[in-house]
JSON list of C-alpha atoms in Angstrom, two decimals:
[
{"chain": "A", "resi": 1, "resn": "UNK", "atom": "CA", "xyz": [32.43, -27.40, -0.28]},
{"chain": "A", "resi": 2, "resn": "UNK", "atom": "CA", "xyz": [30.63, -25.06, 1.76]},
{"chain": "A", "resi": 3, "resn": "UNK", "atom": "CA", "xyz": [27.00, -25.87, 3.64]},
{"chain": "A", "resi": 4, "resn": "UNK", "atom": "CA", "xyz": [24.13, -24.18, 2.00]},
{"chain": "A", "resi": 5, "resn": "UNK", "atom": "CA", "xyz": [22.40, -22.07, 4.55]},
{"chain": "A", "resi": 6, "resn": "UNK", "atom": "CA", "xyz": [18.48, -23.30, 4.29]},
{"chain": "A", "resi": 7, "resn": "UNK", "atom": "CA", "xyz": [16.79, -20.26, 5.29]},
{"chain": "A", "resi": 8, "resn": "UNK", "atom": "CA", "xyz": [18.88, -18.56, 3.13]},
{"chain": "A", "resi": 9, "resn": "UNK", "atom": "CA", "xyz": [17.38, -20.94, -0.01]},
{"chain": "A", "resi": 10, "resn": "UNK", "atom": "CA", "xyz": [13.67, -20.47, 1.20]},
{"chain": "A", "resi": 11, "resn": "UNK", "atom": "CA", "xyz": [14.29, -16.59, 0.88]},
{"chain": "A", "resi": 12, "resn": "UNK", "atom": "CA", "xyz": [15.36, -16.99, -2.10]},
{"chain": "A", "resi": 13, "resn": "UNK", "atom": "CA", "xyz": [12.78, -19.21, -3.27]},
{"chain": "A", "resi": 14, "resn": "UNK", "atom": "CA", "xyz": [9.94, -16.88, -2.06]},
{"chain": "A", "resi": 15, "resn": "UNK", "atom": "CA", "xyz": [11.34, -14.29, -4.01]},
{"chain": "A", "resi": 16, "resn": "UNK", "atom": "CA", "xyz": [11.73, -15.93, -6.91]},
{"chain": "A", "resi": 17, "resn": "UNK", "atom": "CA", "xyz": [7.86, -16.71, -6.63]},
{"chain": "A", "resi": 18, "resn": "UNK", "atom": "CA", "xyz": [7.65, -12.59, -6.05]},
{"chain": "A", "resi": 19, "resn": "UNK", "atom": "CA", "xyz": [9.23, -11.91, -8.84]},
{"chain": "A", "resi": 20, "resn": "UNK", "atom": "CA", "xyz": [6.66, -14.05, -10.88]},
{"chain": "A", "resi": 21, "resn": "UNK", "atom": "CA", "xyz": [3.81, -12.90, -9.07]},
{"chain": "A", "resi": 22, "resn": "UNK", "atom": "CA", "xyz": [5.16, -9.42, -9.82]},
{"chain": "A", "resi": 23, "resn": "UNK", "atom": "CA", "xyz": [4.66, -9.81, -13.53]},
{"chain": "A", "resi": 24, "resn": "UNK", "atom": "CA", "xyz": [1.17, -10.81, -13.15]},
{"chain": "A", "resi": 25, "resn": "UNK", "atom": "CA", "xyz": [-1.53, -8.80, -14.03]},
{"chain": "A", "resi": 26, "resn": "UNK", "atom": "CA", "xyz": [-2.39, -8.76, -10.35]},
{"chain": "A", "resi": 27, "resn": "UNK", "atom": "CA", "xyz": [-3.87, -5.18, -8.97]},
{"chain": "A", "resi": 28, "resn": "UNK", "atom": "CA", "xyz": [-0.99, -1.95, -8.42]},
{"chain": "A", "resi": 29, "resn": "UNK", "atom": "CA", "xyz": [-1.47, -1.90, -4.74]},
{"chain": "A", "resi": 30, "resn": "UNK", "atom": "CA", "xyz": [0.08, -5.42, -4.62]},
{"chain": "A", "resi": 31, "resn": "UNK", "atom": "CA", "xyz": [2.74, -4.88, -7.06]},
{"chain": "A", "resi": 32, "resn": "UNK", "atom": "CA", "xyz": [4.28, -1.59, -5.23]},
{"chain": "A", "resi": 33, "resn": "UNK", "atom": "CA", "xyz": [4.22, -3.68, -2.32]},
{"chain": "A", "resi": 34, "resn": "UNK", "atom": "CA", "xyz": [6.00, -6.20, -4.17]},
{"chain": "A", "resi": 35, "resn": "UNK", "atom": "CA", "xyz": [8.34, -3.83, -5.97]},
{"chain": "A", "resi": 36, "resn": "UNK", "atom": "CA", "xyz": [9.48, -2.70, -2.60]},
{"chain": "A", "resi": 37, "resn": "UNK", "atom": "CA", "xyz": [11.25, -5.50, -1.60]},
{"chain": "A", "resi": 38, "resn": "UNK", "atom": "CA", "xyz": [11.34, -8.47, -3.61]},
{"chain": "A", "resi": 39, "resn": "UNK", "atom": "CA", "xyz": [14.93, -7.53, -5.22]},
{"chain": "A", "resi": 40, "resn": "UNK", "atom": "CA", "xyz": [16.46, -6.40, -2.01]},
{"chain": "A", "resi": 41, "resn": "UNK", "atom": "CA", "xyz": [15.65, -9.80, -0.58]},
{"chain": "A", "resi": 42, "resn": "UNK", "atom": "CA", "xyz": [17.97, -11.20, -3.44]},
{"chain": "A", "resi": 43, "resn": "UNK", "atom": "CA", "xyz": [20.59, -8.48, -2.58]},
{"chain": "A", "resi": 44, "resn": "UNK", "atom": "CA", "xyz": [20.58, -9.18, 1.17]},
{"chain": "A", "resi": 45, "resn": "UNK", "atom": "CA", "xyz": [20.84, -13.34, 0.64]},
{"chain": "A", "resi": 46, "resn": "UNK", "atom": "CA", "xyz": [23.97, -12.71, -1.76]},
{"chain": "A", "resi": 47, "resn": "UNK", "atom": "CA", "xyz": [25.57, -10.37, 1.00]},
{"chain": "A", "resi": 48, "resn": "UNK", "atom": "CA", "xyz": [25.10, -13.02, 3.41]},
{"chain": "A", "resi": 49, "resn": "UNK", "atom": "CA", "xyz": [27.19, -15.83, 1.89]},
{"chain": "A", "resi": 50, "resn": "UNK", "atom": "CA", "xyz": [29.14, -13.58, -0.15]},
{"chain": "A", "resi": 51, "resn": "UNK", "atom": "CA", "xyz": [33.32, -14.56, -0.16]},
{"chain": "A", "resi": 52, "resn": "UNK", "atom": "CA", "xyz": [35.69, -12.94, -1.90]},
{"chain": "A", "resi": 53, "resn": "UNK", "atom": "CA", "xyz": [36.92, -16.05, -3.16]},
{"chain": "A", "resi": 54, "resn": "UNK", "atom": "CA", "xyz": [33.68, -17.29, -4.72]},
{"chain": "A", "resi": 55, "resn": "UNK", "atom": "CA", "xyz": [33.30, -13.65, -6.73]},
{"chain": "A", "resi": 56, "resn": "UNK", "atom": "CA", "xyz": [37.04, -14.65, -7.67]},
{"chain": "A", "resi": 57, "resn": "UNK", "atom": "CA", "xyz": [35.66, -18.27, -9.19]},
{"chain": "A", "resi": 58, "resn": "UNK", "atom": "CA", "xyz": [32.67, -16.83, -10.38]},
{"chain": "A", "resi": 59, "resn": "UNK", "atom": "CA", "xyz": [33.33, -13.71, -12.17]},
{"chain": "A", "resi": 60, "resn": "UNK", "atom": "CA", "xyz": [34.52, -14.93, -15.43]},
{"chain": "A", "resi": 61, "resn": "UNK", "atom": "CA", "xyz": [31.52, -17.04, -15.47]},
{"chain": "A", "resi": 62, "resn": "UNK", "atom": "CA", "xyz": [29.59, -14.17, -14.91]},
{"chain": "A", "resi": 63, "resn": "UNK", "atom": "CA", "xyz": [31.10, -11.94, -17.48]},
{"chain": "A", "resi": 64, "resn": "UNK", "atom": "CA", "xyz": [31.20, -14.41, -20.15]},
{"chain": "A", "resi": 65, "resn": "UNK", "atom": "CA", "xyz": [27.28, -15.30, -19.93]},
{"chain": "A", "resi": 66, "resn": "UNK", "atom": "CA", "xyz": [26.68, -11.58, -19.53]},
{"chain": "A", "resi": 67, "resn": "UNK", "atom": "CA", "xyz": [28.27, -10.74, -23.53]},
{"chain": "A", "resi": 68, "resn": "UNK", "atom": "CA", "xyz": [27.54, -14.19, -24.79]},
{"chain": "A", "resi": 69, "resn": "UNK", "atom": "CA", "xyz": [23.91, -13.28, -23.68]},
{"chain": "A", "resi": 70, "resn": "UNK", "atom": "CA", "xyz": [24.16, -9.72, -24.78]},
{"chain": "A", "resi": 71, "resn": "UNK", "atom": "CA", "xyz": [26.10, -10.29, -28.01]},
{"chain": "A", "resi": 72, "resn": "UNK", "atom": "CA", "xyz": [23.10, -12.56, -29.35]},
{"chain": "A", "resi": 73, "resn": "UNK", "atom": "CA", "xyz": [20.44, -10.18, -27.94]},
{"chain": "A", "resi": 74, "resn": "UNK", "atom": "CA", "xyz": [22.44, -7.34, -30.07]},
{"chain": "A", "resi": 75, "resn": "UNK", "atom": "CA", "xyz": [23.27, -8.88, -33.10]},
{"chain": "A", "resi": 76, "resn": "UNK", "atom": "CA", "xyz": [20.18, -11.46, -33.44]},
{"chain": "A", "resi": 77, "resn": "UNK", "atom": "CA", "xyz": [16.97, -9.10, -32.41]},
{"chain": "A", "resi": 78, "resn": "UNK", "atom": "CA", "xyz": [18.32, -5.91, -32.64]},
{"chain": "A", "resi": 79, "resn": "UNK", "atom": "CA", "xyz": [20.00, -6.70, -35.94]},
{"chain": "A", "resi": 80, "resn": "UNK", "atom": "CA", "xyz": [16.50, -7.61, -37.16]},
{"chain": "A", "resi": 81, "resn": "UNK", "atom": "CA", "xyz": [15.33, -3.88, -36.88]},
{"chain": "A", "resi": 82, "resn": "UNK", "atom": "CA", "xyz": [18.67, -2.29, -37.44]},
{"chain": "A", "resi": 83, "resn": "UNK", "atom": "CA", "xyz": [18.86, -0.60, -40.60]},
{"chain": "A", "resi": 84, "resn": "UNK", "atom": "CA", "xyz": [22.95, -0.19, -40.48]},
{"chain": "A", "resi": 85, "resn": "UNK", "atom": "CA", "xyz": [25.85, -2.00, -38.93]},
{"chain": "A", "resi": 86, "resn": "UNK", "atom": "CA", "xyz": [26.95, 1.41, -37.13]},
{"chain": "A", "resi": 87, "resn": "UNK", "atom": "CA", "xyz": [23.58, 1.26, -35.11]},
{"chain": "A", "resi": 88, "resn": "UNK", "atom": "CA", "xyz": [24.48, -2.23, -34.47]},
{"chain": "A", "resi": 89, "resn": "UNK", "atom": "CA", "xyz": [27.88, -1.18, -33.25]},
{"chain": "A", "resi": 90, "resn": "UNK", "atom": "CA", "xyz": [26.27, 0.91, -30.88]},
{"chain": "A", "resi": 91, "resn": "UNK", "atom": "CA", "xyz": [24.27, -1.42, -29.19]},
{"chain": "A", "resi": 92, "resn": "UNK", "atom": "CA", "xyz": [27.88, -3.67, -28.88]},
{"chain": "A", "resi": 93, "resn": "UNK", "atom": "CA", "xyz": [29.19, -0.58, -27.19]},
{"chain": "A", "resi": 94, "resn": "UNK", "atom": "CA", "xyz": [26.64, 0.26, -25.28]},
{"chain": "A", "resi": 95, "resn": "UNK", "atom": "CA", "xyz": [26.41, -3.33, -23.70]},
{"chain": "A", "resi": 96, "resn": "UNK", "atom": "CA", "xyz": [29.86, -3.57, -23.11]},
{"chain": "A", "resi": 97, "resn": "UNK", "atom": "CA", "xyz": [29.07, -0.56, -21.10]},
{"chain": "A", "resi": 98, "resn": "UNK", "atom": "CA", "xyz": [26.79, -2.23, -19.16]},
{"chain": "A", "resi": 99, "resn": "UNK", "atom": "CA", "xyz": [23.57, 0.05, -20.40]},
{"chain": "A", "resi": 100, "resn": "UNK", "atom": "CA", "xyz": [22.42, -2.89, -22.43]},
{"chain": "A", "resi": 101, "resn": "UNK", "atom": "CA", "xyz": [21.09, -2.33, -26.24]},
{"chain": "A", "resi": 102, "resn": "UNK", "atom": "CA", "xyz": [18.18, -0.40, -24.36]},
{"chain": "A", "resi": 103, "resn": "UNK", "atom": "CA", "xyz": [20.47, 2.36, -24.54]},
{"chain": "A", "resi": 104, "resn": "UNK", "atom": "CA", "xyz": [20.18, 3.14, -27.91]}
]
């Protein structure tokens, strides 16, 4: 098992709390300072102690939370509003995409 990489965690961590601050209602002068670099902090830590072999171990994980995740989103609130199963089969497709059922 790899050693975790500490300053890598407390990076993490504060932008985790970023992220929640971000969805405050907090003024827009803090938030575009926010918005500027609170996700490329979480880009730049998984670069750093990114393997190949871990995205190997990982990715089916990933993939199968991603349209477990999606599938209910589609099929339990979307199938709420939807007023056919072709508009529901769209949003299925359209996840599987990757544009989520925003891209109806």
């Amino acid at each position: 098992m790899s050693k975790r990489i500490e300053e890598i965690d407390i990076l993490k961590g504060i932008g985790i709390i970023l992220v929640i601050v971000g969805h405050l209602a907090i003024p827009y002068v803090f938030l575009r300072v926010i918005f500027a670099f609170h996700m490329p902090v979480f880009i730049i830590c998984s670069g750093i102690v990114f393997t190949e072999k871990k995205l190997k171990n990982n990715i089916l994980h990933i993939l199968r939370a991603y349209l477990i995740t999606g599938l209910f989103e589609t099929v339990i609130l979307e199938g709420v509003e939807t007023r056919s199963l072709y508009e529901c089969r769209l949003a299925l497709v359209s996840l599987m995409a990757g544009g989520g059922i925003t891209g109806l």
